[in-house]
């Protein structure tokens, strides 16, 4: 027997669940936590980005009040800011609070009327409240199986009574479509048709204004890990098979049988009385048949098969200077040609970015720099994962310039902020790449014969572009065609062919195979994050 008569326990996974189990069981026997990754924390993952930190996984504590276990832990460790500890913030009700200061842009390149947006938001919140009414034993039978079907039916029923002219009704429907996308991000799904209506109202919103960790969310699992006895958590220790309902004995050990043997990929094995499995649902869906020997009971296997989960991704964009107003905390995006009553486009290649709900402004800028964090869910989010950072950056640049009508550029991949003044329109800068360190003419990586242009308006014939459009993708210091974007390329909005049709004046041409000069500089790439927690 173990010292003190305790039992042997193995926990698989060192995310917050595994660490919490280890905390609870510490001192009650022998305990090991096996983690496949080189770090603890699981879906909590903080990384340096720009001037501060980026939360690749969980971001906020929603409902930071005494009822919230995460809040109690973080507050007990002193990891939260002073505002989060104020009783007024802890008592603030989640429902009915005014939204954070925001601006809503339309695909037409203009800020939408706050009054029209608020009207649609209030209607959507009323519809959500109706969708929550079917939870509980005594609730009425849901008229439809999913939240999405119910919301669309209610919108269709109320649509004829919506006030205003036809343009106002189209705008209201477009904002409702954007609200549905936001709800998809909150629920972590591709479509609200995948969310069952009856249990939808079971989710409880705890009081308290959402808060973040000044030192990053990873400070919470780091602190939990530091309190465990040394050697409790073993990193880089991937588990291959859990053999349970057996009778295992250690070679040369005491005369004792254990019902569990946990076998690792590196050949190590751990005998235990109990095993706690905290691995992600996606892993279980793919591996549970081989991961457990004997296989799990059918009812547990069926639960694994039937439980759903989706993909949430974040996009972090740093700007040298903000194009948004200081008080704005959320930049929303609405596409005026969309409606919840119409089938969304299935052309992911052309329209994936339209699933983006908008961007949260990371605050304070003194800590994070000028950084926007975008959120996108579902199949569009999964499609985005197939693209390169450069492709995502180009698309975000185009989209932001489209909806804001401003010549705004995120920083480019590859260099430090010290060498970046943000993307500048090449027609307004002596350096096409808009950086402080301008390479000498001719020092470029463009194809043979590509010229280094002097400042001038882009034209339909320079560089090559689709018929009727002007595409100005630049690879510092020379432009490249849209078919061959480089790691430092950016995109300006396509312009109508109303400008002069002759190429701008050019400087020396690049020779085939010529490399960029050592003084070429660019900026930080967008940081992409797959989020399974908020």
XYZ file of C-alpha atoms in Angstrom:
534
model
C 0.000 0.000 0.000
C 1.028 3.608 -0.511
C 2.138 5.767 2.378
C -0.823 6.686 4.526
C -2.941 3.906 3.047
C -3.722 5.990 -0.062
C -4.531 4.778 -3.526
C -2.637 5.172 -6.787
C -4.286 7.505 -9.279
C -3.192 8.437 -12.811
C -4.727 11.479 -14.535
C -4.351 11.680 -18.316
C -4.111 15.283 -19.495
C -2.711 18.341 -17.696
C -5.295 20.868 -18.753
C -7.298 22.726 -16.105
C -9.419 19.619 -15.414
C -6.388 17.370 -14.892
C -4.596 19.958 -12.752
C -7.721 20.555 -10.656
C -8.056 16.805 -10.059
C -4.408 16.669 -9.028
C -4.909 19.553 -6.608
C -7.901 17.830 -5.036
C -6.113 14.500 -4.663
C -2.681 15.762 -3.617
C -1.592 14.129 -0.378
C -4.207 11.359 -0.563
C -1.875 8.723 -1.972
C 0.256 8.373 -5.086
C -0.646 10.603 -8.031
C 0.744 11.064 -11.536
C -0.519 13.394 -14.274
C 0.561 12.431 -17.798
C 0.571 15.147 -20.456
C 1.376 14.534 -24.133
C 2.326 18.175 -24.817
C 5.522 19.908 -23.665
C 3.456 22.233 -21.461
C 0.545 22.135 -19.035
C -2.643 24.154 -19.479
C -4.421 22.405 -22.344
C -6.805 24.811 -24.018
C -5.365 27.674 -22.012
C -2.385 28.932 -24.000
C -0.840 32.402 -23.729
C 1.870 33.477 -26.154
C 3.840 36.728 -26.634
C 2.527 38.826 -29.505
C 3.204 42.418 -30.549
C 3.789 44.498 -27.406
C 1.985 42.104 -25.102
C 0.287 38.736 -25.025
C -2.182 36.815 -27.161
C -4.573 34.210 -25.779
C -4.584 31.404 -28.309
C -7.189 29.537 -26.286
C -9.348 30.659 -23.367
C -9.452 34.444 -23.137
C -11.926 35.691 -20.536
C -13.419 34.589 -17.272
C -17.116 34.887 -18.083
C -19.134 35.722 -14.995
C -16.283 36.506 -12.568
C -18.135 36.111 -9.280
C -17.851 33.803 -6.251
C -20.006 31.146 -7.936
C -17.339 30.745 -10.641
C -14.613 28.230 -9.749
C -12.088 29.742 -12.185
C -12.649 33.168 -10.672
C -12.217 31.873 -7.131
C -8.929 30.212 -8.055
C -7.581 33.212 -9.960
C -8.666 35.693 -7.286
C -7.168 33.531 -4.549
C -3.852 33.523 -6.383
C -4.001 37.295 -6.934
C -3.843 36.909 -10.711
C -6.634 39.348 -11.607
C -6.705 43.104 -11.889
C -8.130 45.337 -9.185
C -11.363 46.006 -11.087
C -12.298 42.317 -11.204
C -12.193 42.135 -7.406
C -14.649 45.009 -6.911
C -18.008 43.855 -5.576
C -19.826 46.095 -8.064
C -18.229 44.214 -10.972
C -18.968 40.841 -9.378
C -22.657 41.682 -8.918
C -23.216 43.001 -12.451
C -25.841 40.875 -14.184
C -24.822 39.351 -17.498
C -28.268 39.653 -19.040
C -29.487 43.094 -19.956
C -26.123 44.824 -19.799
C -25.487 47.340 -22.580
C -23.040 46.069 -25.208
C -19.490 47.444 -25.167
C -18.841 50.588 -27.222
C -18.615 49.456 -30.819
C -18.971 50.479 -34.431
C -20.664 48.305 -37.052
C -19.318 48.412 -40.592
C -21.182 47.222 -43.643
C -19.796 45.519 -46.704
C -20.660 48.679 -48.609
C -17.786 50.495 -46.894
C -19.683 52.623 -44.409
C -20.484 52.617 -40.715
C -24.065 51.513 -40.190
C -26.651 53.465 -38.226
C -26.270 52.640 -34.509
C -30.028 52.943 -34.093
C -30.749 50.367 -36.784
C -28.128 47.992 -35.395
C -29.463 48.336 -31.836
C -33.016 47.679 -33.014
C -31.957 44.430 -34.657
C -29.849 43.435 -31.644
C -32.773 43.942 -29.247
C -35.013 41.846 -31.502
C -32.432 39.064 -31.622
C -32.038 39.082 -27.827
C -35.819 38.763 -27.477
C -35.773 35.804 -29.865
C -32.948 34.172 -27.885
C -34.943 34.604 -24.685
C -37.856 32.811 -26.384
C -35.502 30.004 -27.411
C -34.411 29.581 -23.785
C -37.975 29.045 -22.555
C -38.125 25.346 -23.479
C -35.555 24.170 -20.917
C -36.713 22.480 -17.735
C -38.961 19.583 -16.833
C -42.195 21.561 -16.967
C -41.455 23.460 -20.180
C -43.576 23.143 -23.284
C -42.551 20.817 -26.085
C -40.241 22.638 -28.513
C -41.937 23.341 -31.849
C -38.702 22.671 -33.750
C -35.632 20.577 -32.930
C -32.864 23.190 -33.248
C -32.200 26.740 -32.155
C -31.422 27.806 -35.730
C -34.702 26.506 -37.118
C -36.639 28.157 -34.306
C -34.942 31.547 -34.747
C -35.452 31.555 -38.521
C -39.107 30.608 -38.125
C -39.637 33.433 -35.653
C -37.825 35.933 -37.880
C -39.909 34.847 -40.885
C -43.096 35.185 -38.817
C -42.205 38.673 -37.652
C -40.647 39.908 -40.899
C -43.884 41.263 -42.462
C -44.495 43.396 -39.376
C -41.028 44.906 -39.280
C -41.266 48.644 -39.712
C -39.501 50.902 -42.170
C -39.021 50.752 -45.912
C -37.595 47.853 -47.884
C -34.002 49.041 -47.448
C -34.454 49.282 -43.670
C -35.902 45.766 -43.546
C -33.008 44.383 -45.592
C -30.551 46.030 -43.214
C -32.342 44.621 -40.179
C -32.230 41.116 -41.672
C -28.534 41.528 -42.458
C -27.791 42.495 -38.845
C -29.822 39.493 -37.642
C -27.685 37.265 -39.892
C -24.578 38.732 -38.242
C -26.096 38.072 -34.801
C -26.515 34.416 -35.768
C -22.817 34.244 -36.683
C -21.913 35.674 -33.296
C -24.084 33.056 -31.614
C -22.249 30.373 -33.608
C -18.959 31.627 -32.142
C -20.427 31.637 -28.637
C -21.813 28.117 -29.061
C -18.739 26.867 -30.958
C -20.642 25.492 -33.943
C -20.924 25.935 -37.690
C -24.665 26.590 -37.601
C -27.245 27.052 -34.875
C -29.120 24.249 -36.623
C -26.658 21.968 -34.807
C -27.714 23.227 -31.354
C -30.698 21.487 -29.777
C -33.525 23.808 -28.778
C -34.775 22.098 -25.591
C -31.536 22.281 -23.537
C -30.482 25.666 -24.950
C -31.827 27.540 -21.925
C -29.936 25.361 -19.444
C -26.819 27.504 -19.837
C -26.520 29.763 -16.800
C -24.931 33.194 -17.122
C -23.216 34.003 -13.841
C -23.084 37.627 -12.690
C -19.948 39.673 -13.099
C -18.306 41.682 -15.855
C -16.024 39.538 -18.001
C -12.384 39.929 -17.037
C -8.970 38.878 -18.327
C -5.627 38.048 -16.738
C -3.093 40.915 -16.813
C -0.300 38.326 -16.880
C -2.066 36.014 -19.325
C -4.548 33.189 -18.729
C -1.644 30.716 -18.601
C -0.665 32.227 -15.262
C -3.562 30.211 -13.772
C -2.423 26.689 -14.799
C 1.189 27.724 -14.144
C 0.282 28.616 -10.574
C -1.734 25.415 -10.112
C 1.209 23.399 -11.428
C 3.666 25.103 -9.099
C 1.658 23.997 -6.045
C 1.855 20.304 -6.900
C 4.735 18.178 -5.543
C 7.669 18.000 -7.925
C 7.372 15.082 -10.324
C 3.574 14.903 -10.142
C 3.080 16.145 -13.720
C 5.095 14.437 -16.461
C 5.220 16.364 -19.750
C 5.873 14.905 -23.208
C 4.317 11.702 -21.902
C 1.743 10.682 -24.531
C -0.547 7.829 -23.514
C -1.127 5.061 -26.054
C -3.500 2.699 -24.250
C -5.434 2.524 -20.994
C -5.991 -1.074 -19.911
C -8.711 -1.252 -17.297
C -10.705 -4.001 -15.565
C -7.514 -6.034 -15.419
C -5.180 -7.436 -12.812
C -1.643 -6.077 -13.129
C 1.345 -6.561 -10.870
C 4.672 -4.778 -10.809
C 7.734 -6.898 -11.482
C 9.689 -7.345 -8.304
C 7.231 -5.150 -6.442
C 4.943 -5.781 -3.532
C 2.352 -8.487 -3.717
C -0.467 -6.298 -4.962
C -2.737 -6.290 -8.012
C -3.830 -3.100 -9.779
C -6.913 -2.896 -12.041
C -5.435 -0.226 -14.359
C -2.309 -0.142 -16.531
C -1.617 3.100 -18.442
C 0.822 2.515 -21.315
C 2.707 5.399 -22.922
C 4.067 5.891 -26.420
C 7.649 5.900 -25.107
C 7.249 2.447 -23.523
C 6.691 3.548 -19.930
C 3.744 2.080 -18.041
C 1.970 3.150 -14.844
C -0.150 0.875 -12.639
C -3.019 2.455 -10.744
C -6.178 1.869 -8.780
C -7.999 4.605 -10.667
C -7.518 6.612 -13.869
C -8.988 10.038 -14.603
C -9.220 10.828 -18.329
C -9.393 14.530 -19.256
C -8.410 14.374 -22.932
C -10.331 16.448 -25.521
C -13.577 15.150 -26.988
C -12.098 15.261 -30.487
C -9.355 12.868 -29.426
C -11.914 10.501 -27.917
C -14.032 10.560 -31.058
C -11.084 9.480 -33.152
C -9.266 7.105 -30.790
C -11.571 5.792 -28.064
C -11.901 2.337 -29.655
C -8.165 1.697 -29.401
C -7.398 4.009 -26.491
C -9.365 1.902 -23.987
C -8.884 -1.837 -23.599
C -11.381 -3.359 -23.187
C -13.509 -0.869 -25.165
C -15.768 1.473 -23.259
C -19.351 0.384 -22.523
C -21.645 1.076 -25.443
C -23.548 3.841 -23.652
C -20.310 5.783 -23.096
C -19.137 5.184 -26.676
C -22.521 6.379 -27.921
C -22.255 9.531 -25.808
C -18.839 10.249 -27.332
C -20.247 9.763 -30.827
C -23.321 11.930 -30.238
C -21.707 14.812 -28.382
C -20.821 17.605 -30.773
C -18.202 20.310 -30.833
C -17.059 22.835 -33.384
C -14.089 24.936 -34.415
C -13.457 28.478 -33.258
C -10.459 30.410 -34.521
C -8.939 33.737 -33.643
C -6.997 36.105 -35.895
C -4.672 38.603 -34.225
C -3.722 41.670 -36.260
C -1.257 44.265 -35.041
C -1.298 47.855 -36.289
C 1.368 50.483 -35.797
C -1.382 53.057 -35.290
C -5.099 52.383 -34.684
C -7.630 53.377 -37.323
C -10.466 52.976 -34.799
C -11.615 55.525 -32.232
C -10.145 55.250 -28.702
C -13.495 54.412 -27.093
C -14.377 51.619 -29.507
C -13.975 48.115 -28.064
C -15.610 46.038 -30.782
C -15.596 46.443 -34.572
C -18.515 44.469 -35.994
C -18.981 43.526 -39.644
C -22.346 43.151 -41.405
C -22.786 42.166 -45.041
C -25.915 43.960 -46.267
C -26.734 41.345 -48.898
C -27.141 38.546 -46.325
C -30.305 37.387 -44.595
C -31.059 34.630 -42.064
C -33.988 33.648 -44.297
C -31.691 32.771 -47.210
C -29.243 29.911 -47.532
C -25.660 31.069 -46.920
C -23.066 30.677 -49.642
C -21.221 27.359 -49.731
C -18.314 28.794 -51.736
C -15.750 28.810 -48.944
C -12.878 29.923 -51.148
C -14.669 33.112 -52.159
C -16.628 33.889 -48.992
C -14.971 32.291 -45.956
C -14.053 35.646 -44.434
C -17.716 36.711 -44.311
C -18.246 34.322 -41.386
C -15.951 36.584 -39.333
C -18.071 38.396 -36.751
C -15.677 41.299 -36.383
C -12.771 42.280 -34.151
C -12.349 42.882 -30.450
C -9.896 45.650 -29.558
C -7.395 44.210 -27.074
C -7.055 46.533 -24.120
C -5.210 48.339 -22.772
C -3.004 49.355 -25.733
C -0.168 50.106 -23.309
C -0.069 46.383 -22.590
C -1.015 44.830 -25.941
C -0.138 47.431 -28.558
C -2.717 48.245 -31.219
C -4.102 44.755 -31.768
C -7.428 43.500 -33.094
C -8.625 39.981 -32.356
C -11.075 38.541 -34.866
C -13.346 35.547 -34.274
C -14.587 33.032 -36.814
C -16.311 29.658 -36.372
C -17.481 26.652 -38.317
C -16.520 25.305 -41.718
C -15.218 28.710 -42.751
C -12.895 28.594 -39.757
C -11.671 25.148 -40.794
C -11.114 26.372 -44.366
C -9.058 29.273 -43.050
C -6.725 26.746 -41.404
C -5.780 25.488 -44.887
C -4.514 28.938 -45.918
C -1.086 30.392 -45.311
C -0.568 33.282 -42.905
C 0.084 35.505 -45.905
C -3.208 34.558 -47.555
C -5.115 35.250 -44.354
C -3.307 38.559 -43.884
C -4.062 39.635 -47.453
C -7.735 38.747 -47.068
C -8.026 40.583 -43.750
C -6.332 43.647 -45.255
C -8.712 43.654 -48.206
C -11.735 43.134 -45.985
C -10.829 45.879 -43.526
C -10.204 48.345 -46.336
C -13.519 47.337 -47.910
C -15.714 47.703 -44.840
C -14.011 50.712 -43.246
C -13.215 52.607 -46.422
C -9.824 53.417 -44.890
C -6.328 52.698 -46.210
C -5.431 50.520 -43.262
C -2.794 47.824 -43.242
C -1.846 45.278 -40.594
C 1.863 44.736 -40.140
C 3.532 42.360 -42.572
C 5.171 39.033 -41.827
C 8.749 38.738 -40.786
C 10.227 41.711 -38.976
C 10.147 43.625 -35.743
C 7.862 46.529 -34.954
C 10.888 48.813 -34.781
C 11.302 48.661 -38.556
C 7.626 49.005 -39.370
C 5.591 52.170 -39.758
C 2.523 50.114 -40.795
C 1.463 49.482 -44.338
C 1.295 52.664 -46.342
C -0.351 53.055 -49.705
C 2.518 52.677 -52.220
C 1.144 55.659 -54.146
C 1.789 57.859 -51.103
C 5.235 56.671 -50.064
C 8.679 56.798 -51.628
C 9.097 53.185 -50.487
C 6.464 50.805 -51.881
C 6.593 48.726 -48.735
C 6.118 51.728 -46.446
C 8.967 50.943 -44.069
C 11.651 53.141 -42.594
C 14.471 51.150 -44.160
C 14.021 51.545 -47.899
C 16.103 49.085 -49.929
C 18.081 50.339 -52.861
C 16.415 50.163 -56.284
C 16.901 46.824 -57.935
C 17.264 44.849 -54.698
C 14.100 42.837 -54.971
C 12.835 39.307 -55.303
C 10.419 39.840 -58.140
C 10.525 37.823 -61.334
C 13.061 38.659 -64.009
C 12.245 41.976 -65.594
C 10.068 43.236 -62.745
C 10.663 46.939 -62.319
C 10.910 48.904 -59.132
C 8.234 51.600 -59.554
C 8.639 55.138 -58.417
C 5.602 56.607 -56.636
C 2.639 56.846 -58.877
C -0.948 55.720 -59.200
C -1.461 52.004 -59.855
C -2.966 51.354 -63.251
C -4.866 48.507 -64.947
C -1.657 47.431 -66.631
C 0.675 47.625 -63.616
C 0.921 45.136 -62.121
C -1.107 42.508 -63.963
C -4.630 42.111 -62.636
C -8.025 40.670 -63.401
C -10.010 42.379 -66.138
C -11.539 45.602 -64.911
C -9.653 45.644 -61.607
C -6.396 46.953 -60.278
C -4.530 44.696 -57.895
C -1.499 46.173 -56.154
C 0.214 43.388 -54.250
C 3.726 44.375 -53.291
C 6.675 42.291 -52.183
C 9.164 44.709 -50.757
C 10.682 46.460 -52.441
C 9.204 45.415 -55.806
C 5.633 44.544 -56.786
C 4.622 41.039 -57.711
C 1.606 39.752 -59.500
C -1.359 38.421 -57.468
C -0.490 34.890 -58.637
C 2.900 34.976 -56.923
C 2.506 36.746 -53.581
C 5.558 36.571 -51.392
C 5.815 36.286 -47.658
C 5.722 40.057 -47.309
C 2.916 40.792 -49.760
C -0.134 42.872 -48.979
C -3.261 43.740 -50.871
C -4.886 47.030 -51.629
C -8.483 47.186 -52.658
C -9.155 46.581 -56.303
C -9.898 49.871 -58.028
C -12.136 50.506 -61.032
C -10.298 51.089 -64.321
C -10.707 54.857 -64.260
C -7.035 55.743 -63.868
C -4.412 56.249 -66.573
C -3.750 53.091 -68.565
C 0.014 53.551 -68.843
C 2.533 52.044 -66.440
C 4.093 54.330 -63.836
C 7.711 55.435 -64.254
C 10.128 52.731 -63.273
C 13.593 52.456 -61.856
C 16.161 49.710 -62.438
C 14.816 46.219 -63.066
C 15.494 43.123 -61.022
C 17.570 40.354 -62.493
C 16.428 36.779 -62.411
C 17.228 35.116 -59.090
C 18.207 38.361 -57.386
C 17.571 38.331 -53.632
C 16.324 41.131 -51.394
C 18.960 43.359 -49.890
C 19.878 43.013 -46.234
C 18.057 46.231 -45.428
C 14.680 44.892 -46.539
C 12.267 44.838 -43.610
C 8.675 43.935 -42.983
C 6.364 43.346 -40.036
C 4.757 40.803 -37.720
C 2.543 38.122 -39.248
C -1.031 37.590 -38.160
C -1.173 35.124 -35.333
C -3.740 32.421 -35.974
C -5.231 30.576 -33.056
C -7.585 27.631 -32.875
C -9.816 28.370 -29.904
C -11.804 25.834 -28.052
C -12.396 28.012 -25.025
C -13.320 31.648 -24.596
